[in-house]
């Protein structure tokens, strides 16, 4: 039996009642700034390469924001761990900060610009992003017939993620397909897979960069949907589908089953380029 005269119990009961409303408001705050996260994640992928997963990058950034926000309610005893780049502040930079503080130098004023929530449709690689805001903390659904490993057979055709992006008119923004449609099954090719893909001339040698494989049927279903079927940028001839060997299909079946169960899959062995 719990004592309802315990202050912490009483407050936790109140918190439990208010939590759904608090979560909804927090989600609203993140949606307000999501365009900036999306733009940054796409730019990172463009600059770094295929090994960057923008969807994962955005989720990690949102979680980091929440961790740092805990400092607002710190009692001075518990400190939220800082990120590595925040810990390693160069000595010279600290000295400059201290010097500026002693001189009373004002903090630079923020430049006037677009407030959060305004259209970013003119920014590179962000056209139309407002229509598919990522819902923070909403788990990707991995159920239904499309996530049944038995659909992957020795005759199932696959396409490269880079070609799927081009086919759906997203060729100039690598990775946008994965953010816009996180429910899609995508398989990260390991070194053995990439060796076969290169030998069969389905892709060129790309060193340590990531290569994703998607199911051709899923991409064609997207192309026939209302979002894409009337697009002038649709280029389905870019897909170049292929049938992988049985050993690769078997690996993808296990990969799909692991994801469907909510498990974590180890990253490919290739290091980032």
PDB file of C-alpha atoms in Angstrom:
ATOM      1  CA  UNK A   1       0.000   0.000   0.000  1.00  0.00           C
ATOM      2  CA  UNK A   2       1.366   3.378  -0.997  1.00  0.00           C
ATOM      3  CA  UNK A   3       0.969   6.367   1.251  1.00  0.00           C
ATOM      4  CA  UNK A   4      -0.717   9.246  -0.515  1.00  0.00           C
ATOM      5  CA  UNK A   5       0.574  11.589   2.166  1.00  0.00           C
ATOM      6  CA  UNK A   6       4.072  11.125   0.750  1.00  0.00           C
ATOM      7  CA  UNK A   7       4.865  14.387  -1.123  1.00  0.00           C
ATOM      8  CA  UNK A   8       6.780  12.621  -3.906  1.00  0.00           C
ATOM      9  CA  UNK A   9       3.896  10.198  -4.491  1.00  0.00           C
ATOM     10  CA  UNK A  10       1.371  13.015  -4.662  1.00  0.00           C
ATOM     11  CA  UNK A  11       3.510  14.978  -7.127  1.00  0.00           C
ATOM     12  CA  UNK A  12       4.105  11.907  -9.275  1.00  0.00           C
ATOM     13  CA  UNK A  13       0.379  11.270  -9.467  1.00  0.00           C
ATOM     14  CA  UNK A  14      -0.106  14.814 -10.700  1.00  0.00           C
ATOM     15  CA  UNK A  15       2.736  14.383 -13.189  1.00  0.00           C
ATOM     16  CA  UNK A  16       1.143  11.183 -14.538  1.00  0.00           C
ATOM     17  CA  UNK A  17      -2.128  13.035 -15.146  1.00  0.00           C
ATOM     18  CA  UNK A  18      -0.417  15.941 -16.899  1.00  0.00           C
ATOM     19  CA  UNK A  19       2.196  13.898 -18.801  1.00  0.00           C
ATOM     20  CA  UNK A  20       0.167  13.345 -22.021  1.00  0.00           C
ATOM     21  CA  UNK A  21      -0.447  17.088 -22.343  1.00  0.00           C
ATOM     22  CA  UNK A  22       3.194  17.861 -21.576  1.00  0.00           C
ATOM     23  CA  UNK A  23       4.362  15.343 -24.196  1.00  0.00           C
ATOM     24  CA  UNK A  24       2.065  16.883 -26.798  1.00  0.00           C
ATOM     25  CA  UNK A  25       3.402  20.369 -26.113  1.00  0.00           C
ATOM     26  CA  UNK A  26       7.000  19.142 -26.237  1.00  0.00           C
ATOM     27  CA  UNK A  27       6.277  17.532 -29.586  1.00  0.00           C
ATOM     28  CA  UNK A  28       4.876  20.851 -30.787  1.00  0.00           C
ATOM     29  CA  UNK A  29       8.084  22.621 -29.770  1.00  0.00           C
ATOM     30  CA  UNK A  30      10.215  20.121 -31.695  1.00  0.00           C
ATOM     31  CA  UNK A  31       7.983  20.370 -34.768  1.00  0.00           C
ATOM     32  CA  UNK A  32       8.530  24.135 -34.643  1.00  0.00           C
ATOM     33  CA  UNK A  33      12.283  23.646 -35.076  1.00  0.00           C
ATOM     34  CA  UNK A  34      12.178  20.416 -37.128  1.00  0.00           C
ATOM     35  CA  UNK A  35      12.791  22.216 -40.419  1.00  0.00           C
ATOM     36  CA  UNK A  36      16.175  23.357 -39.154  1.00  0.00           C
ATOM     37  CA  UNK A  37      17.130  19.841 -38.018  1.00  0.00           C
ATOM     38  CA  UNK A  38      16.018  18.401 -41.355  1.00  0.00           C
ATOM     39  CA  UNK A  39      17.989  20.982 -43.339  1.00  0.00           C
ATOM     40  CA  UNK A  40      21.120  20.382 -41.279  1.00  0.00           C
ATOM     41  CA  UNK A  41      20.835  16.580 -41.494  1.00  0.00           C
ATOM     42  CA  UNK A  42      20.450  16.693 -45.275  1.00  0.00           C
ATOM     43  CA  UNK A  43      23.463  19.017 -45.574  1.00  0.00           C
ATOM     44  CA  UNK A  44      25.538  16.692 -43.386  1.00  0.00           C
ATOM     45  CA  UNK A  45      24.665  13.762 -45.631  1.00  0.00           C
ATOM     46  CA  UNK A  46      25.501  15.761 -48.766  1.00  0.00           C
ATOM     47  CA  UNK A  47      28.870  16.766 -47.336  1.00  0.00           C
ATOM     48  CA  UNK A  48      29.870  13.529 -45.594  1.00  0.00           C
ATOM     49  CA  UNK A  49      28.351  10.850 -47.805  1.00  0.00           C
ATOM     50  CA  UNK A  50      26.038   7.855 -47.893  1.00  0.00           C
ATOM     51  CA  UNK A  51      27.172   6.522 -44.511  1.00  0.00           C
ATOM     52  CA  UNK A  52      25.129   9.235 -42.772  1.00  0.00           C
ATOM     53  CA  UNK A  53      21.530   8.341 -41.930  1.00  0.00           C
ATOM     54  CA  UNK A  54      19.680  11.702 -41.622  1.00  0.00           C
ATOM     55  CA  UNK A  55      16.716  10.110 -39.844  1.00  0.00           C
ATOM     56  CA  UNK A  56      18.949   8.695 -37.116  1.00  0.00           C
ATOM     57  CA  UNK A  57      20.886  11.963 -36.919  1.00  0.00           C
ATOM     58  CA  UNK A  58      17.690  13.951 -36.296  1.00  0.00           C
ATOM     59  CA  UNK A  59      16.453  11.523 -33.636  1.00  0.00           C
ATOM     60  CA  UNK A  60      19.806  11.672 -31.807  1.00  0.00           C
ATOM     61  CA  UNK A  61      19.780  15.475 -31.950  1.00  0.00           C
ATOM     62  CA  UNK A  62      16.266  15.615 -30.493  1.00  0.00           C
ATOM     63  CA  UNK A  63      17.253  13.279 -27.672  1.00  0.00           C
ATOM     64  CA  UNK A  64      20.320  15.413 -26.993  1.00  0.00           C
ATOM     65  CA  UNK A  65      18.107  18.519 -26.784  1.00  0.00           C
ATOM     66  CA  UNK A  66      15.964  16.825 -24.159  1.00  0.00           C
ATOM     67  CA  UNK A  67      19.022  15.742 -22.165  1.00  0.00           C
ATOM     68  CA  UNK A  68      20.451  19.251 -22.160  1.00  0.00           C
ATOM     69  CA  UNK A  69      17.050  20.706 -21.226  1.00  0.00           C
ATOM     70  CA  UNK A  70      17.291  18.799 -17.936  1.00  0.00           C
ATOM     71  CA  UNK A  71      19.864  21.368 -16.846  1.00  0.00           C
ATOM     72  CA  UNK A  72      17.006  23.847 -16.498  1.00  0.00           C
ATOM     73  CA  UNK A  73      15.853  21.854 -13.485  1.00  0.00           C
ATOM     74  CA  UNK A  74      19.231  20.818 -12.101  1.00  0.00           C
ATOM     75  CA  UNK A  75      19.597  20.874  -8.323  1.00  0.00           C
ATOM     76  CA  UNK A  76      23.292  21.564  -8.660  1.00  0.00           C
ATOM     77  CA  UNK A  77      24.266  18.022  -7.666  1.00  0.00           C
ATOM     78  CA  UNK A  78      23.447  15.995 -10.746  1.00  0.00           C
ATOM     79  CA  UNK A  79      25.088  17.132 -13.947  1.00  0.00           C
ATOM     80  CA  UNK A  80      23.927  16.015 -17.364  1.00  0.00           C
ATOM     81  CA  UNK A  81      26.893  14.479 -19.234  1.00  0.00           C
ATOM     82  CA  UNK A  82      28.180  16.752 -21.941  1.00  0.00           C
ATOM     83  CA  UNK A  83      28.809  15.657 -25.501  1.00  0.00           C
ATOM     84  CA  UNK A  84      32.444  14.971 -26.457  1.00  0.00           C
ATOM     85  CA  UNK A  85      32.783  18.138 -28.533  1.00  0.00           C
ATOM     86  CA  UNK A  86      31.416  20.178 -25.615  1.00  0.00           C
ATOM     87  CA  UNK A  87      33.911  18.698 -23.146  1.00  0.00           C
ATOM     88  CA  UNK A  88      37.041  19.274 -25.176  1.00  0.00           C
ATOM     89  CA  UNK A  89      37.006  23.081 -25.210  1.00  0.00           C
ATOM     90  CA  UNK A  90      40.454  24.348 -26.256  1.00  0.00           C
ATOM     91  CA  UNK A  91      42.349  26.275 -23.572  1.00  0.00           C
ATOM     92  CA  UNK A  92      42.799  29.249 -25.874  1.00  0.00           C
ATOM     93  CA  UNK A  93      39.044  29.421 -26.484  1.00  0.00           C
ATOM     94  CA  UNK A  94      38.358  29.429 -22.726  1.00  0.00           C
ATOM     95  CA  UNK A  95      40.899  32.212 -22.220  1.00  0.00           C
ATOM     96  CA  UNK A  96      39.235  34.292 -24.920  1.00  0.00           C
ATOM     97  CA  UNK A  97      35.831  33.767 -23.331  1.00  0.00           C
ATOM     98  CA  UNK A  98      37.197  34.844 -19.938  1.00  0.00           C
ATOM     99  CA  UNK A  99      38.885  37.892 -21.454  1.00  0.00           C
ATOM    100  CA  UNK A 100      35.703  38.978 -23.210  1.00  0.00           C
ATOM    101  CA  UNK A 101      33.794  38.470 -19.986  1.00  0.00           C
ATOM    102  CA  UNK A 102      36.215  40.708 -18.045  1.00  0.00           C
ATOM    103  CA  UNK A 103      35.981  43.431 -20.672  1.00  0.00           C
ATOM    104  CA  UNK A 104      32.224  43.298 -20.534  1.00  0.00           C
ATOM    105  CA  UNK A 105      31.944  42.639 -24.234  1.00  0.00           C
ATOM    106  CA  UNK A 106      28.305  42.274 -25.206  1.00  0.00           C
ATOM    107  CA  UNK A 107      26.998  39.015 -26.594  1.00  0.00           C
ATOM    108  CA  UNK A 108      26.583  39.357 -30.358  1.00  0.00           C
ATOM    109  CA  UNK A 109      23.025  40.090 -31.279  1.00  0.00           C
ATOM    110  CA  UNK A 110      21.141  37.495 -33.251  1.00  0.00           C
ATOM    111  CA  UNK A 111      20.695  38.344 -36.880  1.00  0.00           C
ATOM    112  CA  UNK A 112      17.231  39.191 -37.976  1.00  0.00           C
ATOM    113  CA  UNK A 113      15.809  36.438 -40.098  1.00  0.00           C
ATOM    114  CA  UNK A 114      12.992  34.026 -40.491  1.00  0.00           C
ATOM    115  CA  UNK A 115      11.490  32.918 -37.199  1.00  0.00           C
ATOM    116  CA  UNK A 116      11.011  29.192 -36.624  1.00  0.00           C
ATOM    117  CA  UNK A 117       8.075  27.824 -38.561  1.00  0.00           C
ATOM    118  CA  UNK A 118       8.341  30.065 -41.642  1.00  0.00           C
ATOM    119  CA  UNK A 119       8.795  28.533 -45.062  1.00  0.00           C
ATOM    120  CA  UNK A 120      12.239  27.291 -46.038  1.00  0.00           C
ATOM    121  CA  UNK A 121      11.188  26.244 -49.514  1.00  0.00           C
ATOM    122  CA  UNK A 122      13.984  28.274 -51.131  1.00  0.00           C
ATOM    123  CA  UNK A 123      16.772  26.562 -49.182  1.00  0.00           C
ATOM    124  CA  UNK A 124      18.867  23.944 -50.962  1.00  0.00           C
ATOM    125  CA  UNK A 125      17.391  20.474 -50.664  1.00  0.00           C
ATOM    126  CA  UNK A 126      14.415  21.480 -48.515  1.00  0.00           C
ATOM    127  CA  UNK A 127      11.687  22.089 -51.087  1.00  0.00           C
ATOM    128  CA  UNK A 128       8.436  20.562 -49.906  1.00  0.00           C
ATOM    129  CA  UNK A 129       9.798  19.453 -46.518  1.00  0.00           C
ATOM    130  CA  UNK A 130       6.983  21.174 -44.632  1.00  0.00           C
ATOM    131  CA  UNK A 131       4.557  18.585 -45.975  1.00  0.00           C
ATOM    132  CA  UNK A 132       6.286  15.721 -44.168  1.00  0.00           C
ATOM    133  CA  UNK A 133       7.405  16.941 -40.765  1.00  0.00           C
ATOM    134  CA  UNK A 134       9.029  14.202 -38.756  1.00  0.00           C
ATOM    135  CA  UNK A 135       6.965  13.327 -35.701  1.00  0.00           C
ATOM    136  CA  UNK A 136       9.275  13.309 -32.724  1.00  0.00           C
ATOM    137  CA  UNK A 137       9.196  10.203 -30.534  1.00  0.00           C
ATOM    138  CA  UNK A 138       6.757   8.457 -32.847  1.00  0.00           C
ATOM    139  CA  UNK A 139       8.153   4.951 -33.457  1.00  0.00           C
ATOM    140  CA  UNK A 140       8.446   3.634 -36.994  1.00  0.00           C
ATOM    141  CA  UNK A 141       5.839   0.936 -37.578  1.00  0.00           C
ATOM    142  CA  UNK A 142       7.449  -2.299 -38.706  1.00  0.00           C
ATOM    143  CA  UNK A 143       4.509  -4.618 -39.031  1.00  0.00           C
ATOM    144  CA  UNK A 144       2.111  -5.787 -41.686  1.00  0.00           C
ATOM    145  CA  UNK A 145       2.754  -7.749 -44.904  1.00  0.00           C
ATOM    146  CA  UNK A 146       5.561  -5.479 -46.098  1.00  0.00           C
ATOM    147  CA  UNK A 147       7.593  -6.423 -43.022  1.00  0.00           C
ATOM    148  CA  UNK A 148       7.040 -10.155 -43.358  1.00  0.00           C
ATOM    149  CA  UNK A 149      10.447 -11.736 -44.088  1.00  0.00           C
ATOM    150  CA  UNK A 150       8.733 -14.443 -46.167  1.00  0.00           C
ATOM    151  CA  UNK A 151       8.073 -11.842 -48.884  1.00  0.00           C
ATOM    152  CA  UNK A 152      11.810 -11.856 -49.596  1.00  0.00           C
ATOM    153  CA  UNK A 153      12.358 -14.804 -51.926  1.00  0.00           C
ATOM    154  CA  UNK A 154      15.031 -15.806 -54.397  1.00  0.00           C
ATOM    155  CA  UNK A 155      13.107 -13.932 -57.113  1.00  0.00           C
ATOM    156  CA  UNK A 156      12.541 -10.680 -55.186  1.00  0.00           C
ATOM    157  CA  UNK A 157      14.076  -7.717 -57.009  1.00  0.00           C
ATOM    158  CA  UNK A 158      15.958  -4.929 -55.256  1.00  0.00           C
ATOM    159  CA  UNK A 159      17.225  -1.475 -56.157  1.00  0.00           C
ATOM    160  CA  UNK A 160      19.985   0.708 -54.809  1.00  0.00           C
ATOM    161  CA  UNK A 161      18.863   3.505 -52.480  1.00  0.00           C
ATOM    162  CA  UNK A 162      20.691   6.089 -54.589  1.00  0.00           C
ATOM    163  CA  UNK A 163      18.774   4.975 -57.688  1.00  0.00           C
ATOM    164  CA  UNK A 164      15.459   4.981 -55.802  1.00  0.00           C
ATOM    165  CA  UNK A 165      16.132   8.601 -54.802  1.00  0.00           C
ATOM    166  CA  UNK A 166      16.674   9.537 -58.440  1.00  0.00           C
ATOM    167  CA  UNK A 167      13.670   7.562 -59.649  1.00  0.00           C
ATOM    168  CA  UNK A 168      11.339   9.421 -57.261  1.00  0.00           C
ATOM    169  CA  UNK A 169      12.812  12.806 -58.169  1.00  0.00           C
ATOM    170  CA  UNK A 170      15.034  13.236 -55.103  1.00  0.00           C
ATOM    171  CA  UNK A 171      18.382  12.713 -56.791  1.00  0.00           C
ATOM    172  CA  UNK A 172      19.746  16.081 -55.696  1.00  0.00           C
ATOM    173  CA  UNK A 173      19.057  15.411 -52.022  1.00  0.00           C
ATOM    174  CA  UNK A 174      20.635  12.143 -50.940  1.00  0.00           C
ATOM    175  CA  UNK A 175      18.923  10.508 -48.008  1.00  0.00           C
ATOM    176  CA  UNK A 176      15.681  12.457 -48.281  1.00  0.00           C
ATOM    177  CA  UNK A 177      13.841   9.272 -49.244  1.00  0.00           C
ATOM    178  CA  UNK A 178      14.778   7.618 -45.939  1.00  0.00           C
ATOM    179  CA  UNK A 179      13.544  10.573 -43.851  1.00  0.00           C
ATOM    180  CA  UNK A 180      10.363  11.080 -45.807  1.00  0.00           C
ATOM    181  CA  UNK A 181       9.484   7.370 -45.719  1.00  0.00           C
ATOM    182  CA  UNK A 182      11.081   5.877 -42.586  1.00  0.00           C
ATOM    183  CA  UNK A 183       8.683   2.914 -42.802  1.00  0.00           C
ATOM    184  CA  UNK A 184      10.514   1.573 -45.875  1.00  0.00           C
ATOM    185  CA  UNK A 185      12.663  -1.510 -45.436  1.00  0.00           C
ATOM    186  CA  UNK A 186      16.254  -0.665 -46.281  1.00  0.00           C
ATOM    187  CA  UNK A 187      19.231  -2.965 -45.942  1.00  0.00           C
ATOM    188  CA  UNK A 188      22.746  -1.639 -45.397  1.00  0.00           C
ATOM    189  CA  UNK A 189      25.076  -3.689 -47.581  1.00  0.00           C
ATOM    190  CA  UNK A 190      28.123  -5.135 -45.834  1.00  0.00           C
ATOM    191  CA  UNK A 191      31.573  -5.514 -47.496  1.00  0.00           C
ATOM    192  CA  UNK A 192      30.695  -8.963 -48.905  1.00  0.00           C
ATOM    193  CA  UNK A 193      27.457  -7.616 -50.416  1.00  0.00           C
ATOM    194  CA  UNK A 194      29.199  -4.614 -51.923  1.00  0.00           C
ATOM    195  CA  UNK A 195      31.880  -6.828 -53.457  1.00  0.00           C
ATOM    196  CA  UNK A 196      29.165  -8.807 -55.253  1.00  0.00           C
ATOM    197  CA  UNK A 197      27.293  -5.648 -56.305  1.00  0.00           C
ATOM    198  CA  UNK A 198      30.490  -4.178 -57.731  1.00  0.00           C
ATOM    199  CA  UNK A 199      31.450  -7.396 -59.523  1.00  0.00           C
ATOM    200  CA  UNK A 200      28.002  -7.556 -61.130  1.00  0.00           C
ATOM    201  CA  UNK A 201      28.313  -3.875 -62.111  1.00  0.00           C
ATOM    202  CA  UNK A 202      25.203  -2.870 -60.178  1.00  0.00           C
ATOM    203  CA  UNK A 203      27.292  -0.195 -58.466  1.00  0.00           C
ATOM    204  CA  UNK A 204      30.781   1.236 -58.683  1.00  0.00           C
ATOM    205  CA  UNK A 205      33.348   0.773 -55.943  1.00  0.00           C
ATOM    206  CA  UNK A 206      32.556   3.343 -53.239  1.00  0.00           C
ATOM    207  CA  UNK A 207      35.131   2.592 -50.580  1.00  0.00           C
ATOM    208  CA  UNK A 208      33.761   2.914 -47.072  1.00  0.00           C
ATOM    209  CA  UNK A 209      30.524   4.666 -48.028  1.00  0.00           C
ATOM    210  CA  UNK A 210      27.187   3.119 -47.140  1.00  0.00           C
ATOM    211  CA  UNK A 211      25.056   1.426 -49.786  1.00  0.00           C
ATOM    212  CA  UNK A 212      21.397   0.708 -49.091  1.00  0.00           C
ATOM    213  CA  UNK A 213      19.214  -1.847 -50.853  1.00  0.00           C
ATOM    214  CA  UNK A 214      15.448  -1.366 -51.086  1.00  0.00           C
ATOM    215  CA  UNK A 215      12.710  -3.623 -52.411  1.00  0.00           C
ATOM    216  CA  UNK A 216      11.710  -2.618 -55.948  1.00  0.00           C
ATOM    217  CA  UNK A 217       8.020  -3.303 -55.260  1.00  0.00           C
ATOM    218  CA  UNK A 218       8.030  -0.808 -52.362  1.00  0.00           C
ATOM    219  CA  UNK A 219       9.486   1.934 -54.549  1.00  0.00           C
ATOM    220  CA  UNK A 220       7.031   1.276 -57.375  1.00  0.00           C
ATOM    221  CA  UNK A 221       4.158   1.384 -54.855  1.00  0.00           C
ATOM    222  CA  UNK A 222       5.403   4.794 -53.743  1.00  0.00           C
ATOM    223  CA  UNK A 223       5.686   5.950 -57.358  1.00  0.00           C
ATOM    224  CA  UNK A 224       2.036   4.994 -57.941  1.00  0.00           C
ATOM    225  CA  UNK A 225       0.862   6.850 -54.832  1.00  0.00           C
ATOM    226  CA  UNK A 226      -0.794  10.254 -54.866  1.00  0.00           C
ATOM    227  CA  UNK A 227       2.418  11.933 -53.728  1.00  0.00           C
ATOM    228  CA  UNK A 228       4.434  10.893 -56.782  1.00  0.00           C
ATOM    229  CA  UNK A 229       2.328   9.606 -59.672  1.00  0.00           C
ATOM    230  CA  UNK A 230       1.799  13.054 -61.225  1.00  0.00           C
ATOM    231  CA  UNK A 231       5.337  14.293 -60.569  1.00  0.00           C
ATOM    232  CA  UNK A 232       7.258  15.514 -63.598  1.00  0.00           C
ATOM    233  CA  UNK A 233      10.467  14.385 -61.878  1.00  0.00           C
ATOM    234  CA  UNK A 234       9.461  10.706 -61.774  1.00  0.00           C
ATOM    235  CA  UNK A 235      12.155   8.610 -63.487  1.00  0.00           C
ATOM    236  CA  UNK A 236      11.375   4.934 -62.930  1.00  0.00           C
ATOM    237  CA  UNK A 237      13.854   3.932 -65.635  1.00  0.00           C
ATOM    238  CA  UNK A 238      16.564   4.911 -63.126  1.00  0.00           C
ATOM    239  CA  UNK A 239      15.706   1.980 -60.823  1.00  0.00           C
ATOM    240  CA  UNK A 240      17.772  -0.713 -62.614  1.00  0.00           C
ATOM    241  CA  UNK A 241      16.414  -3.603 -60.462  1.00  0.00           C
ATOM    242  CA  UNK A 242      18.379  -6.796 -59.875  1.00  0.00           C
ATOM    243  CA  UNK A 243      18.015 -10.152 -58.116  1.00  0.00           C
ATOM    244  CA  UNK A 244      20.667 -10.722 -55.413  1.00  0.00           C
ATOM    245  CA  UNK A 245      22.126 -14.170 -54.733  1.00  0.00           C
ATOM    246  CA  UNK A 246      20.333 -16.467 -52.278  1.00  0.00           C
ATOM    247  CA  UNK A 247      22.900 -15.921 -49.506  1.00  0.00           C
ATOM    248  CA  UNK A 248      22.331 -12.169 -49.612  1.00  0.00           C
ATOM    249  CA  UNK A 249      18.546 -12.556 -49.611  1.00  0.00           C
ATOM    250  CA  UNK A 250      18.830 -14.792 -46.561  1.00  0.00           C
ATOM    251  CA  UNK A 251      20.809 -12.094 -44.732  1.00  0.00           C
ATOM    252  CA  UNK A 252      18.152  -9.529 -45.598  1.00  0.00           C
ATOM    253  CA  UNK A 253      15.419 -11.820 -44.264  1.00  0.00           C
ATOM    254  CA  UNK A 254      17.210 -12.066 -40.912  1.00  0.00           C
ATOM    255  CA  UNK A 255      17.800  -8.308 -40.930  1.00  0.00           C
ATOM    256  CA  UNK A 256      14.097  -7.614 -41.524  1.00  0.00           C
ATOM    257  CA  UNK A 257      13.047 -10.055 -38.807  1.00  0.00           C
ATOM    258  CA  UNK A 258      15.405  -8.403 -36.300  1.00  0.00           C
ATOM    259  CA  UNK A 259      14.074  -4.930 -37.104  1.00  0.00           C
ATOM    260  CA  UNK A 260      10.470  -6.110 -36.964  1.00  0.00           C
ATOM    261  CA  UNK A 261      11.039  -7.400 -33.455  1.00  0.00           C
ATOM    262  CA  UNK A 262      12.485  -4.062 -32.434  1.00  0.00           C
ATOM    263  CA  UNK A 263      16.035  -5.333 -32.076  1.00  0.00           C
ATOM    264  CA  UNK A 264      19.246  -3.498 -32.870  1.00  0.00           C
ATOM    265  CA  UNK A 265      21.315  -4.514 -35.845  1.00  0.00           C
ATOM    266  CA  UNK A 266      25.100  -3.977 -35.717  1.00  0.00           C
ATOM    267  CA  UNK A 267      26.405  -1.457 -38.249  1.00  0.00           C
ATOM    268  CA  UNK A 268      28.269  -2.652 -41.353  1.00  0.00           C
ATOM    269  CA  UNK A 269      31.963  -3.389 -40.900  1.00  0.00           C
ATOM    270  CA  UNK A 270      33.107  -0.730 -43.362  1.00  0.00           C
ATOM    271  CA  UNK A 271      34.461   2.418 -41.693  1.00  0.00           C
ATOM    272  CA  UNK A 272      33.211   5.829 -42.879  1.00  0.00           C
ATOM    273  CA  UNK A 273      35.189   7.252 -45.743  1.00  0.00           C
TER     274      UNK A 273
END
